[in-house]
Tab-separated table of C-alpha atoms and ligand atoms in Angstrom:
chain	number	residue	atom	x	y	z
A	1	UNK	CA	140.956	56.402	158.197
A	2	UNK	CA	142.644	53.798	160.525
A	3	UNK	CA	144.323	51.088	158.928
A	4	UNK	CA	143.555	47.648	160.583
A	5	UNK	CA	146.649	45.496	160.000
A	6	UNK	CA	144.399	42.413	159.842
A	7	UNK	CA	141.881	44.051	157.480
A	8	UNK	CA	141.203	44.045	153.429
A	9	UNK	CA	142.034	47.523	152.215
A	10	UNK	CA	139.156	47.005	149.848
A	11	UNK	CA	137.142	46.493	152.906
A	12	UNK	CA	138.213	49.105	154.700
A	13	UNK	CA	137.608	51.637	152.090
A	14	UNK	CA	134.499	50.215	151.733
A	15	UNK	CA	133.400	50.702	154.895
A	16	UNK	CA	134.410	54.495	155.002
A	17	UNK	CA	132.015	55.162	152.011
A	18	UNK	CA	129.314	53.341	153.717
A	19	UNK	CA	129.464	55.249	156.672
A	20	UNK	CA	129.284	58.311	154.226
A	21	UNK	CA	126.057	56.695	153.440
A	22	UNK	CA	124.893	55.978	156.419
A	23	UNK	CA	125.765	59.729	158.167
A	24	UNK	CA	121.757	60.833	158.121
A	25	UNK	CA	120.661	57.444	159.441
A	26	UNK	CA	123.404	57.466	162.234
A	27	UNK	CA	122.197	61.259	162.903
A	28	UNK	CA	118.778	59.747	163.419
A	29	UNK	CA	120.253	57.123	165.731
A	30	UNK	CA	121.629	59.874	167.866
A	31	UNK	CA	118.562	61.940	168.253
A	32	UNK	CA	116.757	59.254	169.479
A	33	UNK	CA	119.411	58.268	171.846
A	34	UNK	CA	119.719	61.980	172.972
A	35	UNK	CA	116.243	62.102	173.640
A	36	UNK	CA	116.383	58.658	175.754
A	37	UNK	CA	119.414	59.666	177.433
A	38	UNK	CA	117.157	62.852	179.017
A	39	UNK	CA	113.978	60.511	179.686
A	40	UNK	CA	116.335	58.361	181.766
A	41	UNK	CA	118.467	61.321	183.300
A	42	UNK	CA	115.465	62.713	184.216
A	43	UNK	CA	113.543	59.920	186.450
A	44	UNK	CA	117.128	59.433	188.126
A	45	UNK	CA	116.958	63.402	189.223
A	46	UNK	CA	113.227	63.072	190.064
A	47	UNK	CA	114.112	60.532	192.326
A	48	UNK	CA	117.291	61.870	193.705
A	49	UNK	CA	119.315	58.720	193.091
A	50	UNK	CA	122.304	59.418	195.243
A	51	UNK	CA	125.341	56.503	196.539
A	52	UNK	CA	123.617	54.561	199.457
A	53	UNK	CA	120.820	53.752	196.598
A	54	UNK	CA	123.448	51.572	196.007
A	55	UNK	CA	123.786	49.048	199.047
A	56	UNK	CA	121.812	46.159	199.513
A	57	UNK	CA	120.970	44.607	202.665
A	58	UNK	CA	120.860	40.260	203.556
A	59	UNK	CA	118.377	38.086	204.766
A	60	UNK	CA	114.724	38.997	203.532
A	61	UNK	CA	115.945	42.356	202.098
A	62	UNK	CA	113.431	44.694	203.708
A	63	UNK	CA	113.726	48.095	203.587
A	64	UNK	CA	116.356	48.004	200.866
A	65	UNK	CA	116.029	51.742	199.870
A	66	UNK	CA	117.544	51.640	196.105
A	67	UNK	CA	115.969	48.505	195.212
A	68	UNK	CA	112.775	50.726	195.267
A	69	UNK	CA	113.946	53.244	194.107
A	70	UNK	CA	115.353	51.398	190.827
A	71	UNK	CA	111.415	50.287	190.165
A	72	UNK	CA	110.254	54.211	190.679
A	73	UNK	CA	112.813	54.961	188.213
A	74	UNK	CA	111.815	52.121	185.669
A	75	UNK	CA	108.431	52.722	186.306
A	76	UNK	CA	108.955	56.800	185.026
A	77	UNK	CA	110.860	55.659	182.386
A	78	UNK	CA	108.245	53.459	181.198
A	79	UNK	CA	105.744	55.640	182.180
A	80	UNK	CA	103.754	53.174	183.897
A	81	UNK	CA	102.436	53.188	187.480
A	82	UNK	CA	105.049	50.839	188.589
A	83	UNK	CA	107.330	48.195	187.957
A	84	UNK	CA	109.358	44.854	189.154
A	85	UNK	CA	113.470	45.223	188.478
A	86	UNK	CA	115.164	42.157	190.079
A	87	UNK	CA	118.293	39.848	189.705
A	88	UNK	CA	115.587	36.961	190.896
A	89	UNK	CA	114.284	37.091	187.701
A	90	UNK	CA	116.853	35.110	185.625
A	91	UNK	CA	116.195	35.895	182.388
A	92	UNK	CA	113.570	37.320	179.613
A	93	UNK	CA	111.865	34.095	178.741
A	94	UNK	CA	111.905	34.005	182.875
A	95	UNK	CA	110.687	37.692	183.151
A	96	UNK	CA	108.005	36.525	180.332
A	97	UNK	CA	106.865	33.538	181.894
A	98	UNK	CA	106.574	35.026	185.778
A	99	UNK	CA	104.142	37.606	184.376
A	100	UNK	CA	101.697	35.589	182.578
A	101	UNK	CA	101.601	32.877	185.008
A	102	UNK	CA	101.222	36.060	187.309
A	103	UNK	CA	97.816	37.397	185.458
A	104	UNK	CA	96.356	34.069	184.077
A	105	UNK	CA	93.732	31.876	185.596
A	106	UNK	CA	92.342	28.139	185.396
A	107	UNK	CA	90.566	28.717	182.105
A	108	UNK	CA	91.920	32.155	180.792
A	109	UNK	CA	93.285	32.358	177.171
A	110	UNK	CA	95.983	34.130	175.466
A	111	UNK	CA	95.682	35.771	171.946
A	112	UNK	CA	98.708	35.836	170.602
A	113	UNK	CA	98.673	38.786	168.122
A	114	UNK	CA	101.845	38.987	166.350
A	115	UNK	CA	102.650	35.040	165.804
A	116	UNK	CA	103.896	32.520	167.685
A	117	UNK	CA	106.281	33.398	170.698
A	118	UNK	CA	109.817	33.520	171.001
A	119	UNK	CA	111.045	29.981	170.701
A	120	UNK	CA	112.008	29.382	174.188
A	121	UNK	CA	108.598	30.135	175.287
A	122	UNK	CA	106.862	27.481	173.857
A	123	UNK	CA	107.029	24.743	177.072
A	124	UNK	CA	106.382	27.447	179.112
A	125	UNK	CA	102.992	28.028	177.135
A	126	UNK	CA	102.460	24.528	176.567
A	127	UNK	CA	102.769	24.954	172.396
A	128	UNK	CA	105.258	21.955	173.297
A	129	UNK	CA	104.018	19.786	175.886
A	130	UNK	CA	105.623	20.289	179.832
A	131	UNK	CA	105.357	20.040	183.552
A	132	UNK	CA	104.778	23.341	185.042
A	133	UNK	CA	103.394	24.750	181.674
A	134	UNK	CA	100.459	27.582	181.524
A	135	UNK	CA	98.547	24.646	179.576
A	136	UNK	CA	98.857	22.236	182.405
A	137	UNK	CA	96.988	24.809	184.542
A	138	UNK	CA	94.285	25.348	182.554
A	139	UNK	CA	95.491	28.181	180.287
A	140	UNK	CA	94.840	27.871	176.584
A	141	UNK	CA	96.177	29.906	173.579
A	142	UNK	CA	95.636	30.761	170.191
A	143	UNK	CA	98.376	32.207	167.431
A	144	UNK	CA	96.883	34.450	164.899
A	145	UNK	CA	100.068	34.758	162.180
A	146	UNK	CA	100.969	38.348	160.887
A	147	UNK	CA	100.262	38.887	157.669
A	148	UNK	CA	103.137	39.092	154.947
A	149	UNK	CA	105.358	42.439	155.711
A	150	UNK	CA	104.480	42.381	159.929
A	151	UNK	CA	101.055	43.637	159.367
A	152	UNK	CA	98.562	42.775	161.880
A	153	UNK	CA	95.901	40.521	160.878
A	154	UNK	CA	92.942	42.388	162.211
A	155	UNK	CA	89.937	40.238	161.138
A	156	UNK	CA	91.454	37.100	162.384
A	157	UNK	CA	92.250	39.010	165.937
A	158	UNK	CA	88.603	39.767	165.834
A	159	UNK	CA	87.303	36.441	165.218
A	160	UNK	CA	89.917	34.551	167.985
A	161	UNK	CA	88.950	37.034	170.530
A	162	UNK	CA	86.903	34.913	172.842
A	163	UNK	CA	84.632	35.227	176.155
A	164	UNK	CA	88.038	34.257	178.172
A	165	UNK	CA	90.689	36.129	176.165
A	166	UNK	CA	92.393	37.663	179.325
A	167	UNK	CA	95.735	38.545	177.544
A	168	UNK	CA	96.834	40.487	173.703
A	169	UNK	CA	100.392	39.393	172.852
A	170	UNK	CA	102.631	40.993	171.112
A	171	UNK	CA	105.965	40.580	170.376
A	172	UNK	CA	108.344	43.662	169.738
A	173	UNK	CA	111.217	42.428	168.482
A	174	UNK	CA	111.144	39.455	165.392
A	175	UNK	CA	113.595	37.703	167.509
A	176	UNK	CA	114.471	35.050	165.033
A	177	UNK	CA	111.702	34.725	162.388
A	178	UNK	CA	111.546	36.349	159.264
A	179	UNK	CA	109.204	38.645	159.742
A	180	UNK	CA	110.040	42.403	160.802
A	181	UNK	CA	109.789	43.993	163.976
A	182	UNK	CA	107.252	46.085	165.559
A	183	UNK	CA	107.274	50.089	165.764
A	184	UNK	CA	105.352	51.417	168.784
A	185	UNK	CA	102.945	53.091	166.026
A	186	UNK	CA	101.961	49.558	165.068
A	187	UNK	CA	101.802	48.123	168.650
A	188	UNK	CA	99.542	51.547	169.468
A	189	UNK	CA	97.235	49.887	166.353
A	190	UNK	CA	97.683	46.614	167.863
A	191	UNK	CA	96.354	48.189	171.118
A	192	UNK	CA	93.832	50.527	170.150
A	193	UNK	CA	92.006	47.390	168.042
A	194	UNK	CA	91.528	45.175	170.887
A	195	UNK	CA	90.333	47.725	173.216
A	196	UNK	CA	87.807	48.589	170.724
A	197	UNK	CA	86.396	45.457	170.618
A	198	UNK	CA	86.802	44.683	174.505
A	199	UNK	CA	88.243	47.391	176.763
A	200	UNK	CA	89.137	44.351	179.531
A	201	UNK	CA	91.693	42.672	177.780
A	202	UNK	CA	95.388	43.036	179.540
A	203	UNK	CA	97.595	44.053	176.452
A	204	UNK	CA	100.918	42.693	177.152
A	205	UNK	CA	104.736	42.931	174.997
A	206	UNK	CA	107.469	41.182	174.643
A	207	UNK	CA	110.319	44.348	174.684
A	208	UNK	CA	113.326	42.302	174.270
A	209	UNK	CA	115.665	43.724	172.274
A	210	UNK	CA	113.049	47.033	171.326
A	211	UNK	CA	114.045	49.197	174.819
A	212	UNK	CA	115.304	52.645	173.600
A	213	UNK	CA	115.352	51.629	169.924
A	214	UNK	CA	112.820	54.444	170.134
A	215	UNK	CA	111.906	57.524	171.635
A	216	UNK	CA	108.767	55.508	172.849
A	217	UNK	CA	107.853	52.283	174.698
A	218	UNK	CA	104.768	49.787	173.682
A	219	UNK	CA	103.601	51.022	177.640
A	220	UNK	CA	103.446	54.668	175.950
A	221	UNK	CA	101.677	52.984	173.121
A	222	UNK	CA	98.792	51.867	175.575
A	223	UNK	CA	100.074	48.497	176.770
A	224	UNK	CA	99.204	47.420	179.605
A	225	UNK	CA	102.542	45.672	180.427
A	226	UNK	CA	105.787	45.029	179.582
A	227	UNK	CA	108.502	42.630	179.893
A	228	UNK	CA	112.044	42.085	178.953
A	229	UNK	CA	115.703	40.981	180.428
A	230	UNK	CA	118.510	43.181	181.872
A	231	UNK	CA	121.285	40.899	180.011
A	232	UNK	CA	119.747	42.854	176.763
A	233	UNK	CA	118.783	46.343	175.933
A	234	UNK	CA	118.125	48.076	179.396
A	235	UNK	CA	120.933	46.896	181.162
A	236	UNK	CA	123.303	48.286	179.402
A	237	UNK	CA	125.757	45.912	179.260
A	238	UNK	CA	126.597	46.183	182.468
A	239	UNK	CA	123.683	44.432	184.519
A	240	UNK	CA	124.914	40.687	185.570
A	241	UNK	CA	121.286	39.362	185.376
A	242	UNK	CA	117.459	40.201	185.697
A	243	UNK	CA	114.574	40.830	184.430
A	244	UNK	CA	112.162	43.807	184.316
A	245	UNK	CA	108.269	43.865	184.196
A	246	UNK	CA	106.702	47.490	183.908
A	247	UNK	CA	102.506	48.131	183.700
A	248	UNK	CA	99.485	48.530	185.698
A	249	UNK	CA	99.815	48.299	189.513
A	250	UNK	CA	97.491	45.713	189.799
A	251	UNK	CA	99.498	43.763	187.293
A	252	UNK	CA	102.776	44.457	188.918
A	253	UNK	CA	101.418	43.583	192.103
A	254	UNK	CA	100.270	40.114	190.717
A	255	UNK	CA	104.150	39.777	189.420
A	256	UNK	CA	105.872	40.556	192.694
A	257	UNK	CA	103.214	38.072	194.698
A	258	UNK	CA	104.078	35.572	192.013
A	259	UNK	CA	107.612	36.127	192.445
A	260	UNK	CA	107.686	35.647	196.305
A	261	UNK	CA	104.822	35.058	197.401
A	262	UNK	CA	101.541	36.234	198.217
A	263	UNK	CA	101.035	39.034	200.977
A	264	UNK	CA	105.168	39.270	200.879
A	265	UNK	CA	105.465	40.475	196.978
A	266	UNK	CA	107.960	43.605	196.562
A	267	UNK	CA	108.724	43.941	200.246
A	268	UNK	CA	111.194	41.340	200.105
A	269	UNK	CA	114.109	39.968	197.696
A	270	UNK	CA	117.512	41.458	198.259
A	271	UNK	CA	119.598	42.869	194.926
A	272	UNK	CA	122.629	41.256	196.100
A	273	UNK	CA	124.988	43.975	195.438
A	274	UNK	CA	123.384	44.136	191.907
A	275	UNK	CA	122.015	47.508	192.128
A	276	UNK	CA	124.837	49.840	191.016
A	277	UNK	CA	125.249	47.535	187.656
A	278	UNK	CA	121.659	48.057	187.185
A	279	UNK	CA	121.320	51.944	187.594
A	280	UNK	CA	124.831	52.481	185.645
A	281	UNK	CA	123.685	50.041	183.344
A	282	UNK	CA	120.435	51.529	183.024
A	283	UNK	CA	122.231	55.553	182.540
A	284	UNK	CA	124.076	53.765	179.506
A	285	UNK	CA	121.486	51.939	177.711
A	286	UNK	CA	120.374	54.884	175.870
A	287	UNK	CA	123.531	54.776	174.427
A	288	UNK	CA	124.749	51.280	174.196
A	289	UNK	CA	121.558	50.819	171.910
A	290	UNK	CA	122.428	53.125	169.590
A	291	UNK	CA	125.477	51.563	169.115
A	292	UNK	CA	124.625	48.522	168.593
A	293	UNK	CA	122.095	49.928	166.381
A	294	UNK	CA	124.588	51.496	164.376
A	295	UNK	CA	126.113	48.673	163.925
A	296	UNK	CA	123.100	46.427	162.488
A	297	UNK	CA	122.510	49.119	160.107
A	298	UNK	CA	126.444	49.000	159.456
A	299	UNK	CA	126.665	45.556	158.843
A	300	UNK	CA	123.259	45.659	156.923
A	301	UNK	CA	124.890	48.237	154.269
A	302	UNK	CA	128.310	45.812	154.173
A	303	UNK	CA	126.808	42.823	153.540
A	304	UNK	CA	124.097	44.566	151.243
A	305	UNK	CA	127.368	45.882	149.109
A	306	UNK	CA	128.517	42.845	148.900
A	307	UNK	CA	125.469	41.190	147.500
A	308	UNK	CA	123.544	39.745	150.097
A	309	UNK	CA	120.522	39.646	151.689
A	310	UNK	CA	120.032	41.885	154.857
A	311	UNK	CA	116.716	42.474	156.882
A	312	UNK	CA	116.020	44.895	158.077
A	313	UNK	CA	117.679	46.822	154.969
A	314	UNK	CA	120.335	48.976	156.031
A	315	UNK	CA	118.039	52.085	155.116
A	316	UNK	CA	114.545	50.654	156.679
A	317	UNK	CA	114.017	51.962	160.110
A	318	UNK	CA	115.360	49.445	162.603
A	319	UNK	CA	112.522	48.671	165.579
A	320	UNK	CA	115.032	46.212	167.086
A	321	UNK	CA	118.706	45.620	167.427
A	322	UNK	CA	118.411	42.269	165.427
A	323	UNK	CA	120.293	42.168	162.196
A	324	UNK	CA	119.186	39.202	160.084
A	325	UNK	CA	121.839	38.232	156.869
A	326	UNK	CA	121.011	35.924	154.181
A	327	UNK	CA	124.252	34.140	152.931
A	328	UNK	CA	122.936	31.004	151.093
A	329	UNK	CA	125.699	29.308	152.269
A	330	UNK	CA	126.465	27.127	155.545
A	331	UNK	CA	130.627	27.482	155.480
A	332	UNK	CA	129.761	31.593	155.482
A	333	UNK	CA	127.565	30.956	158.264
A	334	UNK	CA	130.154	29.175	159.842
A	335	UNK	CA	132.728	31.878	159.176
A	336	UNK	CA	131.290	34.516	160.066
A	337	UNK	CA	130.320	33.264	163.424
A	338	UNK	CA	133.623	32.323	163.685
A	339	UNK	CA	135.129	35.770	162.915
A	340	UNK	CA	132.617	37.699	165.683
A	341	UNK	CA	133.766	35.012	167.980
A	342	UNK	CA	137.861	35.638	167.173
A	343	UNK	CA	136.637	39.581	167.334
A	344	UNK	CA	135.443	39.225	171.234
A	345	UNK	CA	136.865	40.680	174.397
A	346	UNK	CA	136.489	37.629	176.335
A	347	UNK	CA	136.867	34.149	174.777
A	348	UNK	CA	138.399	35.558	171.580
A	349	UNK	CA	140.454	32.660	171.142
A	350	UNK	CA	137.485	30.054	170.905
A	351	UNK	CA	136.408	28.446	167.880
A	352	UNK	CA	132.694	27.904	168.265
A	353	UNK	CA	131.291	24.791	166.286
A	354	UNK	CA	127.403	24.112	165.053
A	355	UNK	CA	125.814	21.531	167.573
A	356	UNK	CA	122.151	20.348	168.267
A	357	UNK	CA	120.519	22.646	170.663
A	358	UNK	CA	117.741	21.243	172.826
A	359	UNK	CA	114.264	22.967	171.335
A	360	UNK	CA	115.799	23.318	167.694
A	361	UNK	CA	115.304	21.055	164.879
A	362	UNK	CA	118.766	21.849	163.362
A	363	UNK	CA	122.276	22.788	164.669
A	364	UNK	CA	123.095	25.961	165.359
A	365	UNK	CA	126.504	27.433	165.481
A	366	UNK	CA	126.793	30.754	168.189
A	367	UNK	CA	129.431	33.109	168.570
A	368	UNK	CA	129.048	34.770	172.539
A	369	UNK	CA	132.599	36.640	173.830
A	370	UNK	CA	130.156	38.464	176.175
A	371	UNK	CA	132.038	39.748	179.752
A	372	UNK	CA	128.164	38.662	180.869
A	373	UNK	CA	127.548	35.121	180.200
A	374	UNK	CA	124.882	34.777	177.278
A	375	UNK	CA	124.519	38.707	176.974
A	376	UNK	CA	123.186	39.721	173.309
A	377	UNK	CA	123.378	43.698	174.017
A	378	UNK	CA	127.345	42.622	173.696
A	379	UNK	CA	128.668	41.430	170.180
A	380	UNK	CA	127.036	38.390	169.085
A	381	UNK	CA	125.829	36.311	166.586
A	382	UNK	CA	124.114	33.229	166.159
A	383	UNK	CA	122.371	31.016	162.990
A	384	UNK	CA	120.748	27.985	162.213
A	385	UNK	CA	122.463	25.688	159.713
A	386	UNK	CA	119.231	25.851	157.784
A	387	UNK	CA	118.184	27.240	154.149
A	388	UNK	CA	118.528	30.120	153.420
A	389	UNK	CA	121.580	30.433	156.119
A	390	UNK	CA	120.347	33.444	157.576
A	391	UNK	CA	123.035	34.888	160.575
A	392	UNK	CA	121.347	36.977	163.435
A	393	UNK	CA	123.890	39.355	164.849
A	394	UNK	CA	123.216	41.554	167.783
A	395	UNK	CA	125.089	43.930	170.371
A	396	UNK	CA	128.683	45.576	170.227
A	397	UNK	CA	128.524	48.005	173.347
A	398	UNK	CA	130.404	50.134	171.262
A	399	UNK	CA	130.237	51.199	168.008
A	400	UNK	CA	133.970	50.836	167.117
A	401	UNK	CA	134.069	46.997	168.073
A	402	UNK	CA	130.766	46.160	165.969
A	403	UNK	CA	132.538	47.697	163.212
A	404	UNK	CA	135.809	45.765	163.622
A	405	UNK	CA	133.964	42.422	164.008
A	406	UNK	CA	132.069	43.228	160.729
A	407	UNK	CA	134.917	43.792	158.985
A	408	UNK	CA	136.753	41.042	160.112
A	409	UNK	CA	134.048	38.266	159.521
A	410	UNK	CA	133.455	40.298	155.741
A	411	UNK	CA	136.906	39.946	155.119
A	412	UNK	CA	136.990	35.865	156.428
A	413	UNK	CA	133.719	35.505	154.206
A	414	UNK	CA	135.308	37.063	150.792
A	415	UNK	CA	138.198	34.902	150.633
B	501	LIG	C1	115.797	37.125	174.104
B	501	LIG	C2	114.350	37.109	173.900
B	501	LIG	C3	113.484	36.424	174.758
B	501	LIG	C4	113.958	35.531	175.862
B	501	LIG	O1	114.937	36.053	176.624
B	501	LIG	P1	116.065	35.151	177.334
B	501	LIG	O2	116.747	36.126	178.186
B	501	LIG	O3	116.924	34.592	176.237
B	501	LIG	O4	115.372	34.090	178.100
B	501	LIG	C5	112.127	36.524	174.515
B	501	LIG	N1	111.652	37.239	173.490
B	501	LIG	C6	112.451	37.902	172.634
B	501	LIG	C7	111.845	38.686	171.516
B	501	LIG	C8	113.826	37.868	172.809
B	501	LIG	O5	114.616	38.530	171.971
């Protein structure tokens, strides 16, 4: 046992026996990342990824060999006829966004079958009026709300299916409601439901934060597409930026023609000397998710042992790398953050304060030491200084620092 000089003994030897605990759950972790680890192995064989994969060119970025390469390799991974991997896409909620407004047309609708979206997509949908949004084009929605425990509300997904339904939503990952996340069995429900009732419908998921979590992806689960950001899961901590969209070539096709432009789609778009960071990135993420998930089931069984509230539980099976922690209390909120923060590589000596984000209706206090600028696959945490002070953490690229920054912020929160 190493002896943190900064660390509780109490805690420390608490955290020993709760690894004890947790040995056949981490075994499970590591099966699933061993089995990941070949999937993604394998498509980089298959496609004899080899050193000049790794240039990138100027101008319009033709012919930039790797950069098409990297979307064969995403695309086998997935297991999906193709897919769009670029640093032009700035972000998930971008990635999300570009693909929709890719498939959807003057008068189309979206069923939204798992809730509303991730909170930053709601301009871009128009659930909050905005200029640009799918709304002020034309495109309507409709939410139909899981049903307590994440179970799919089948009857009311029957009934809101429409004549113009083009798109089934679903979100993977909770992100930050309190609900829990999706399993690729459930999304293969999900899937399997619509199609029954109309085989045209384009079923399309959210992945953030669910890439690797599994030995499966929703596309294995018969979506049609899906969509998340290279700052999280598949990037491996190591990607700068991006965005991925995997599915249907028709669909993908739509994406990259949205992205540039029409006639021009994938042909062009340099990767800016991204490339390397995105295939060693991409070699790790297998890994670097079970990590992380380690350490949400980790700080699930701490906090549990301590007496609060953790969801998922520290035995459920995680479909995420979201750890949600009830602490009743705004100053442990506070802490905590605090402590992750103190914990990080970069910015360690920061003291992050609550403030009023645009888009939320109370302030929210974030801890982010992340070597890429907003990255959640690193350590970090963030809450809402709302009842009933629920922290989300995410990340640690490795499983060692997760565990120190749990055991620091346990030890700040028990004084
Ligand atoms: C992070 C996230 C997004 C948005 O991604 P950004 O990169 O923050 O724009 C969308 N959906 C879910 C479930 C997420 O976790």
């Amino acid at each position: 046992m190493f002896h943190y000089p900064d660390i509780d003994d109490a805690i420390i030897t608490k955290a020993a026996q709760i690894e004890e605990e947790l040995k056949e759950v981490f075994h499970r972790i590591d099966e699933i990342s061993e089995a990941n680890q070949y999937k993604v192995l394998s498509a980089f064989i298959k496609h004899k990824v080899c050193e000049a994969d790794f240039n990138s060119g100027s101008g319009y970025g033709y012919n930039e060999v790797g950069r098409e390469k990297l979307e064969s390799v995403y695309a086998d991974i997935f297991h999906t006829e193709d897919a769009l991997v670029r640093p032009q896409i700035t972000c998930g909620t971008h990635a999300l966004f570009l693909a929709l407004s890719a498939i959807l047309l003057p008068g189309d609708e979206i069923l939204f079958l798992s809730g509303a979206p991730y909170d930053s997509l709601e301009k871009s949908i128009g659930i909050t009026d905005s200029p640009g949004s799918l709304k002020e084009h034309g495109i309507s929605y409709r939410i139909v709300p899981m049903l307590e425990g994440a179970h799919f509300d089948f009857e009311a997904i029957r009934s809101n299916i429409r004549e113009n339904t083009k798109i089934a939503y679903i979100q993977r990952s909770k992100g930050y409601v309190n609900r829990p996340s999706l399993s690729c069995e459930q999304i293969k429900e999900a899937v399997d439901f619509v199609r029954s009732i109309r085989d045209d419908i384009i079923l399309f998921v959210d992945n953030c934060y669910g890439e690797f979590v599994e030995d499966k992806e929703p596309t294995d689960a018969g979506a049609d597409i899906c969509v998340g950001s290279l700052i999280k899961n598949p990037g491996g901590g190591l990607a700068p930026m991006g965005g991925y969209i995997a599915g249907r070539a028709d669909l993908i096709e739509r994406c990259a023609f949205r992205l540039t432009a029409p006639g021009l789609g994938k042909e062009i778009g340099g990767a800016l000397g991204t490339l390397k960071s995105f295939y060693q990135g991409l070699s790790l993420a297998p890994k670097v998710v079970s990590e992380a998930l380690k350490n949400a089931h980790f700080l699930a069984a701490m906090c549990e042992a301590y007496g609060f509230h953790a969801s998922p539980s520290s035995q459920d099976v995680h479909h995420c790398i979201v750890e949600a922690i009830d602490f009743y209390d705004p100053e442990k909120v506070i802490a905590f953050c605090r402590a992750i923060q103190h914990s990080s590589y970069v910015d360690s000596y920061v003291t992050p304060e609550p403030w009023e984000m645009p888009g939320y209706n109370d302030p929210v206090i974030m801890a982010s030491g992340a070597f890429m600028n907003g990255s959640s696959i690193e350590l970090s945490a963030d809450g809402p200084l709302r009842e009933p002070y629920t922290v989300y953490y995410q990340g640690g690229l490795t499983y060692e620092h997760g565990k120190y920054a749990i055991m620091r912020a346990l030890t700040e929160i028990m004084k």
